[in-house]
mmCIF file of C-alpha atoms in Angstrom:
data_model
loop_
_atom_site.group_PDB
_atom_site.id
_atom_site.type_symbol
_atom_site.label_atom_id
_atom_site.label_comp_id
_atom_site.label_asym_id
_atom_site.label_seq_id
_atom_site.Cartn_x
_atom_site.Cartn_y
_atom_site.Cartn_z
ATOM 1 C CA MET P 1 -8.457 21.573 2.601
ATOM 2 C CA ALA P 2 -5.120 22.274 4.404
ATOM 3 C CA ALA P 3 -2.363 20.039 3.015
ATOM 4 C CA ARG P 4 0.158 20.781 5.759
ATOM 5 C CA PHE P 5 3.051 18.426 5.094
ATOM 6 C CA PRO P 6 6.755 19.288 5.294
ATOM 7 C CA VAL P 7 7.970 20.948 2.105
ATOM 8 C CA LEU P 8 10.905 18.574 1.913
ATOM 9 C CA ARG P 9 12.046 16.122 4.547
ATOM 10 C CA GLU P 10 15.506 15.653 3.154
ATOM 11 C CA SER P 11 17.668 16.534 0.188
ATOM 12 C CA MET P 12 16.428 15.366 -3.190
ATOM 13 C CA THR P 13 19.796 15.844 -4.914
ATOM 14 C CA PRO P 14 21.280 12.319 -4.889
ATOM 15 C CA VAL P 15 20.044 10.232 -7.798
ATOM 16 C CA ILE P 16 19.283 7.270 -5.547
ATOM 17 C CA ALA P 17 17.074 9.416 -3.313
ATOM 18 C CA LEU P 18 15.249 10.740 -6.355
ATOM 19 C CA LYS P 19 14.655 7.261 -7.717
ATOM 20 C CA GLU P 20 13.400 5.993 -4.370
ATOM 21 C CA ARG P 21 10.896 8.828 -4.037
ATOM 22 C CA ILE P 22 9.646 8.548 -7.615
ATOM 23 C CA MET P 23 9.091 4.824 -7.212
ATOM 24 C CA LYS P 24 7.526 4.983 -3.748
ATOM 25 C CA GLN P 25 4.075 3.474 -3.565
ATOM 26 C CA GLY P 26 1.350 6.084 -3.583
ATOM 27 C CA LEU P 27 3.628 9.079 -4.135
ATOM 28 C CA ILE P 28 2.136 12.299 -2.771
ATOM 29 C CA ILE P 29 3.869 15.192 -4.436
ATOM 30 C CA GLY P 30 4.067 18.970 -4.230
ATOM 31 C CA ALA P 31 5.092 21.719 -6.626
ATOM 32 C CA ALA P 32 8.387 22.308 -4.844
ATOM 33 C CA VAL P 33 9.440 18.712 -5.462
ATOM 34 C CA ILE P 34 8.609 18.868 -9.166
ATOM 35 C CA ALA P 35 10.893 21.856 -9.500
ATOM 36 C CA THR P 36 13.661 19.900 -7.775
ATOM 37 C CA LEU P 37 13.197 16.888 -10.041
ATOM 38 C CA LEU P 38 13.471 18.802 -13.291
ATOM 39 C CA GLY P 39 16.663 18.209 -15.215
ATOM 40 C CA THR P 40 17.803 15.278 -13.084
ATOM 41 C CA PRO P 41 19.064 11.914 -14.385
ATOM 42 C CA VAL P 42 15.786 10.301 -13.305
ATOM 43 C CA LEU P 43 13.866 12.137 -16.024
ATOM 44 C CA ALA P 44 16.558 11.289 -18.549
ATOM 45 C CA GLN P 45 15.910 7.617 -17.826
ATOM 46 C CA GLY P 46 12.371 7.864 -19.135
ATOM 47 C CA TRP P 47 10.017 9.182 -16.474
ATOM 48 C CA PRO P 48 7.393 10.153 -17.371
ATOM 49 C CA THR P 49 6.536 8.224 -20.509
ATOM 50 C CA LYS P 50 2.760 8.249 -19.999
ATOM 51 C CA PRO P 51 0.098 10.468 -18.371
ATOM 52 C CA ILE P 52 0.219 11.052 -14.617
ATOM 53 C CA ARG P 53 -2.879 10.292 -12.539
ATOM 54 C CA VAL P 54 -3.634 12.978 -9.972
ATOM 55 C CA ILE P 55 -6.180 11.610 -7.516
ATOM 56 C CA ALA P 56 -8.402 14.139 -5.750
ATOM 57 C CA PRO P 57 -10.206 12.142 -3.042
ATOM 58 C CA PHE P 58 -13.100 14.614 -2.870
ATOM 59 C CA GLY P 59 -15.831 15.777 -5.254
ATOM 60 C CA SER P 60 -15.526 18.344 -8.007
ATOM 61 C CA GLY P 61 -15.701 22.025 -7.152
ATOM 62 C CA GLY P 62 -13.995 21.768 -3.772
ATOM 63 C CA SER P 63 -10.574 22.924 -2.668
ATOM 64 C CA ALA P 64 -8.844 19.613 -3.424
ATOM 65 C CA ASP P 65 -10.329 19.578 -6.913
ATOM 66 C CA ILE P 66 -9.564 23.214 -7.745
ATOM 67 C CA THR P 67 -6.025 23.264 -6.388
ATOM 68 C CA GLY P 68 -5.412 19.850 -7.890
ATOM 69 C CA ARG P 69 -6.284 21.165 -11.342
ATOM 70 C CA VAL P 70 -4.039 24.187 -10.886
ATOM 71 C CA PHE P 71 -1.238 21.894 -9.770
ATOM 72 C CA ALA P 72 -1.857 19.466 -12.649
ATOM 73 C CA ALA P 73 -1.621 22.306 -15.171
ATOM 74 C CA TYR P 74 1.681 23.412 -13.648
ATOM 75 C CA LEU P 75 2.947 19.841 -13.591
ATOM 76 C CA GLU P 76 2.134 19.385 -17.274
ATOM 77 C CA SER P 77 4.051 22.524 -18.185
ATOM 78 C CA GLN P 78 7.123 21.291 -16.347
ATOM 79 C CA ILE P 79 7.322 17.629 -17.315
ATOM 80 C CA LYS P 80 5.773 17.945 -20.807
ATOM 81 C CA GLN P 81 3.365 15.122 -20.101
ATOM 82 C CA SER P 82 -0.360 14.989 -19.350
ATOM 83 C CA ALA P 83 -1.503 15.090 -15.725
ATOM 84 C CA VAL P 84 -5.108 13.968 -15.436
ATOM 85 C CA ILE P 85 -7.272 14.790 -12.417
ATOM 86 C CA GLU P 86 -9.447 11.931 -11.187
ATOM 87 C CA ASN P 87 -12.113 12.793 -8.616
ATOM 88 C CA ARG P 88 -12.625 9.779 -6.352
ATOM 89 C CA PRO P 89 -14.823 11.082 -3.511
ATOM 90 C CA GLY P 90 -16.347 9.129 -0.659
ATOM 91 C CA ALA P 91 -15.892 8.230 3.014
ATOM 92 C CA ASN P 92 -14.104 11.475 3.880
ATOM 93 C CA GLY P 93 -11.388 10.827 1.329
ATOM 94 C CA ILE P 94 -10.781 7.187 2.219
ATOM 95 C CA ILE P 95 -11.866 5.787 -1.147
ATOM 96 C CA GLY P 96 -9.497 7.933 -3.184
ATOM 97 C CA THR P 97 -6.648 7.463 -0.733
ATOM 98 C CA GLU P 98 -6.969 3.687 -0.847
ATOM 99 C CA ILE P 99 -6.823 3.824 -4.647
ATOM 100 C CA VAL P 100 -3.474 5.601 -4.401
ATOM 101 C CA LYS P 101 -2.197 3.147 -1.814
ATOM 102 C CA ASN P 102 -3.004 0.209 -4.090
ATOM 103 C CA ALA P 103 -1.663 1.809 -7.266
ATOM 104 C CA PRO P 104 1.535 0.429 -8.830
ATOM 105 C CA PRO P 105 4.576 2.099 -7.208
ATOM 106 C CA ASP P 106 5.814 3.465 -10.512
ATOM 107 C CA GLY P 107 5.546 7.231 -10.014
ATOM 108 C CA TYR P 108 2.447 7.619 -12.191
ATOM 109 C CA THR P 109 -0.151 7.998 -9.442
ATOM 110 C CA ILE P 110 -0.036 10.948 -7.068
ATOM 111 C CA GLN P 111 -2.609 12.358 -4.688
ATOM 112 C CA ILE P 112 -3.919 15.668 -3.458
ATOM 113 C CA VAL P 113 -4.173 15.120 0.279
ATOM 114 C CA SER P 114 -5.639 17.056 3.173
ATOM 115 C CA ASN P 115 -5.738 16.983 6.941
ATOM 116 C CA SER P 116 -8.831 14.793 6.579
ATOM 117 C CA THR P 117 -7.254 11.956 4.619
ATOM 118 C CA HIS P 118 -3.911 11.895 6.404
ATOM 119 C CA GLY P 119 -4.746 13.387 9.791
ATOM 120 C CA ALA P 120 -8.296 13.408 11.091
ATOM 121 C CA ASN P 121 -9.369 10.075 9.637
ATOM 122 C CA ALA P 122 -7.028 8.200 11.944
ATOM 123 C CA SER P 123 -9.056 9.543 14.880
ATOM 124 C CA LEU P 124 -12.494 9.453 13.262
ATOM 125 C CA PHE P 125 -12.416 5.826 12.116
ATOM 126 C CA LYS P 126 -11.603 2.737 14.155
ATOM 127 C CA LYS P 127 -9.886 1.106 11.207
ATOM 128 C CA LEU P 128 -8.516 2.535 7.971
ATOM 129 C CA PRO P 129 -7.467 0.585 4.866
ATOM 130 C CA TYR P 130 -4.207 2.535 4.833
ATOM 131 C CA ASP P 131 -1.558 3.917 7.137
ATOM 132 C CA SER P 132 -0.926 7.625 6.592
ATOM 133 C CA ILE P 133 2.760 7.305 7.440
ATOM 134 C CA ARG P 134 3.873 3.871 6.251
ATOM 135 C CA ASP P 135 1.905 3.613 3.013
ATOM 136 C CA PHE P 136 2.821 6.973 1.487
ATOM 137 C CA GLU P 137 5.723 9.309 0.863
ATOM 138 C CA HIS P 138 4.700 12.782 1.997
ATOM 139 C CA VAL P 139 6.820 14.955 -0.238
ATOM 140 C CA GLY P 140 5.713 18.560 -0.374
ATOM 141 C CA LEU P 141 3.337 21.347 0.512
ATOM 142 C CA PHE P 142 1.743 23.319 -2.317
ATOM 143 C CA GLY P 143 -1.285 24.958 -0.712
ATOM 144 C CA THR P 144 -2.834 26.013 2.579
ATOM 145 C CA PHE P 145 -6.397 27.104 3.158
ATOM 146 C CA GLY P 146 -8.225 29.051 5.831
ATOM 147 C CA SER P 147 -11.829 28.936 6.996
ATOM 148 C CA VAL P 148 -14.364 31.726 6.608
ATOM 149 C CA ALA P 149 -17.964 32.201 7.698
ATOM 150 C CA VAL P 150 -20.452 33.105 4.968
ATOM 151 C CA VAL P 151 -24.170 33.912 5.058
ATOM 152 C CA PRO P 152 -26.824 34.397 2.347
ATOM 153 C CA PRO P 153 -26.325 37.625 0.369
ATOM 154 C CA ASP P 154 -29.519 39.221 1.702
ATOM 155 C CA SER P 155 -28.713 38.444 5.336
ATOM 156 C CA PRO P 156 -28.557 41.362 7.804
ATOM 157 C CA ILE P 157 -25.563 39.673 9.435
ATOM 158 C CA LYS P 158 -22.332 41.466 8.516
ATOM 159 C CA THR P 159 -19.899 40.429 11.266
ATOM 160 C CA LEU P 160 -19.240 37.497 13.573
ATOM 161 C CA ALA P 161 -20.634 39.619 16.407
ATOM 162 C CA ASP P 162 -23.863 39.994 14.423
ATOM 163 C CA LEU P 163 -23.950 36.255 13.922
ATOM 164 C CA THR P 164 -23.540 35.556 17.624
ATOM 165 C CA THR P 165 -26.232 38.078 18.526
ATOM 166 C CA PHE P 166 -28.625 36.531 16.016
ATOM 167 C CA ALA P 167 -27.951 33.005 17.293
ATOM 168 C CA LYS P 168 -28.597 34.060 20.895
ATOM 169 C CA ALA P 169 -31.906 35.635 19.864
ATOM 170 C CA ASN P 170 -32.893 32.544 17.857
ATOM 171 C CA PRO P 171 -31.769 29.512 19.876
ATOM 172 C CA GLY P 172 -31.860 26.245 17.978
ATOM 173 C CA LYS P 173 -32.585 27.921 14.659
ATOM 174 C CA THR P 174 -29.063 28.692 13.515
ATOM 175 C CA PHE P 175 -27.056 26.102 11.573
ATOM 176 C CA TYR P 176 -23.503 25.950 10.358
ATOM 177 C CA GLY P 177 -22.600 23.782 7.425
ATOM 178 C CA HIS P 178 -19.362 21.850 7.077
ATOM 179 C CA PHE P 179 -18.027 19.690 4.283
ATOM 180 C CA ASN P 180 -14.950 18.096 5.845
ATOM 181 C CA SER P 181 -13.232 17.541 9.177
ATOM 182 C CA ALA P 182 -11.398 20.879 9.113
ATOM 183 C CA SER P 183 -14.538 22.958 8.591
ATOM 184 C CA HIS P 184 -16.396 20.782 11.097
ATOM 185 C CA VAL P 185 -13.827 21.287 13.843
ATOM 186 C CA GLY P 186 -13.461 24.996 13.090
ATOM 187 C CA GLY P 187 -17.204 25.545 13.191
ATOM 188 C CA ALA P 188 -17.608 23.453 16.327
ATOM 189 C CA LEU P 189 -14.854 25.396 18.092
ATOM 190 C CA PHE P 190 -16.461 28.718 17.218
ATOM 191 C CA ALA P 191 -19.861 27.425 18.323
ATOM 192 C CA LEU P 192 -18.405 26.167 21.599
ATOM 193 C CA ARG P 193 -16.724 29.463 22.384
ATOM 194 C CA SER P 194 -19.939 31.300 21.559
ATOM 195 C CA GLY P 195 -22.138 29.275 23.887
ATOM 196 C CA ARG P 196 -23.168 26.263 21.792
ATOM 197 C CA LEU P 197 -25.654 28.295 19.770
ATOM 198 C CA TRP P 198 -25.397 26.465 16.450
ATOM 199 C CA LYS P 199 -26.595 23.160 15.109
ATOM 200 C CA VAL P 200 -24.439 21.131 12.760
ATOM 201 C CA SER P 201 -25.504 20.713 9.138
ATOM 202 C CA PRO P 202 -23.040 18.377 7.371
ATOM 203 C CA ILE P 203 -22.856 18.403 3.598
ATOM 204 C CA ARG P 204 -21.034 16.106 1.218
ATOM 205 C CA ARG P 205 -18.840 18.645 -0.519
ATOM 206 C CA LEU P 206 -18.092 22.353 -0.758
ATOM 207 C CA ALA P 207 -19.707 22.846 -4.150
ATOM 208 C CA MET P 208 -23.059 21.819 -2.622
ATOM 209 C CA ARG P 209 -22.614 23.978 0.460
ATOM 210 C CA LEU P 210 -22.574 27.320 -1.345
ATOM 211 C CA PRO P 211 -25.937 27.122 -3.152
ATOM 212 C CA ILE P 212 -27.534 25.757 0.016
ATOM 213 C CA SER P 213 -26.255 28.730 2.011
ATOM 214 C CA MET P 214 -27.310 31.202 -0.665
ATOM 215 C CA ALA P 215 -30.817 29.724 -0.593
ATOM 216 C CA ASN P 216 -30.911 30.138 3.207
ATOM 217 C CA ARG P 217 -31.420 26.415 3.775
ATOM 218 C CA SER P 218 -29.716 24.200 6.342
ATOM 219 C CA ALA P 219 -29.348 21.210 4.013
#
């Protein structure tokens, strides 16, 4: 996942701005914003008085889940209230994102988003049950992630050059696995620049991809 949203779009100092953001429907929040909110009149008025739902729209064991749990632990330490991760995977993040959109706009439901849920899906699907811009308040960035190529531990391939050489010598027998739009596009771009030597092997989530790769299977 690469949650690349602006850290802050505007000042969070005025009380009215703070209240508007807290109460926005489907608040999407980052660690930088939590730090800004601490000690403000908004918290003195009672928020939060119950656990916070942190929706991760992908399965357990992936980047959204792991970083979401790290963020939730930090959030709990700052606001002295429980922050509970809820994994709501499905449809490339659409299911979890729609849950956040339809949640009460009371500041108690936030979401871990990615370039899939709020970027790629608008191009991949003819119709979405949400609008990435109008239905959410994109507040802050708390993590970025890169892509790496991995092979089974007993593979003779040690570099990308080795991988390309192997694929050329074994046309149609080399697969790359992806678990979201970012890894799909990255893998496809590398394959394209290397002569279209790889076949695509989609997988539902990252946690499933690793054991499959270690077992030297395509799916």
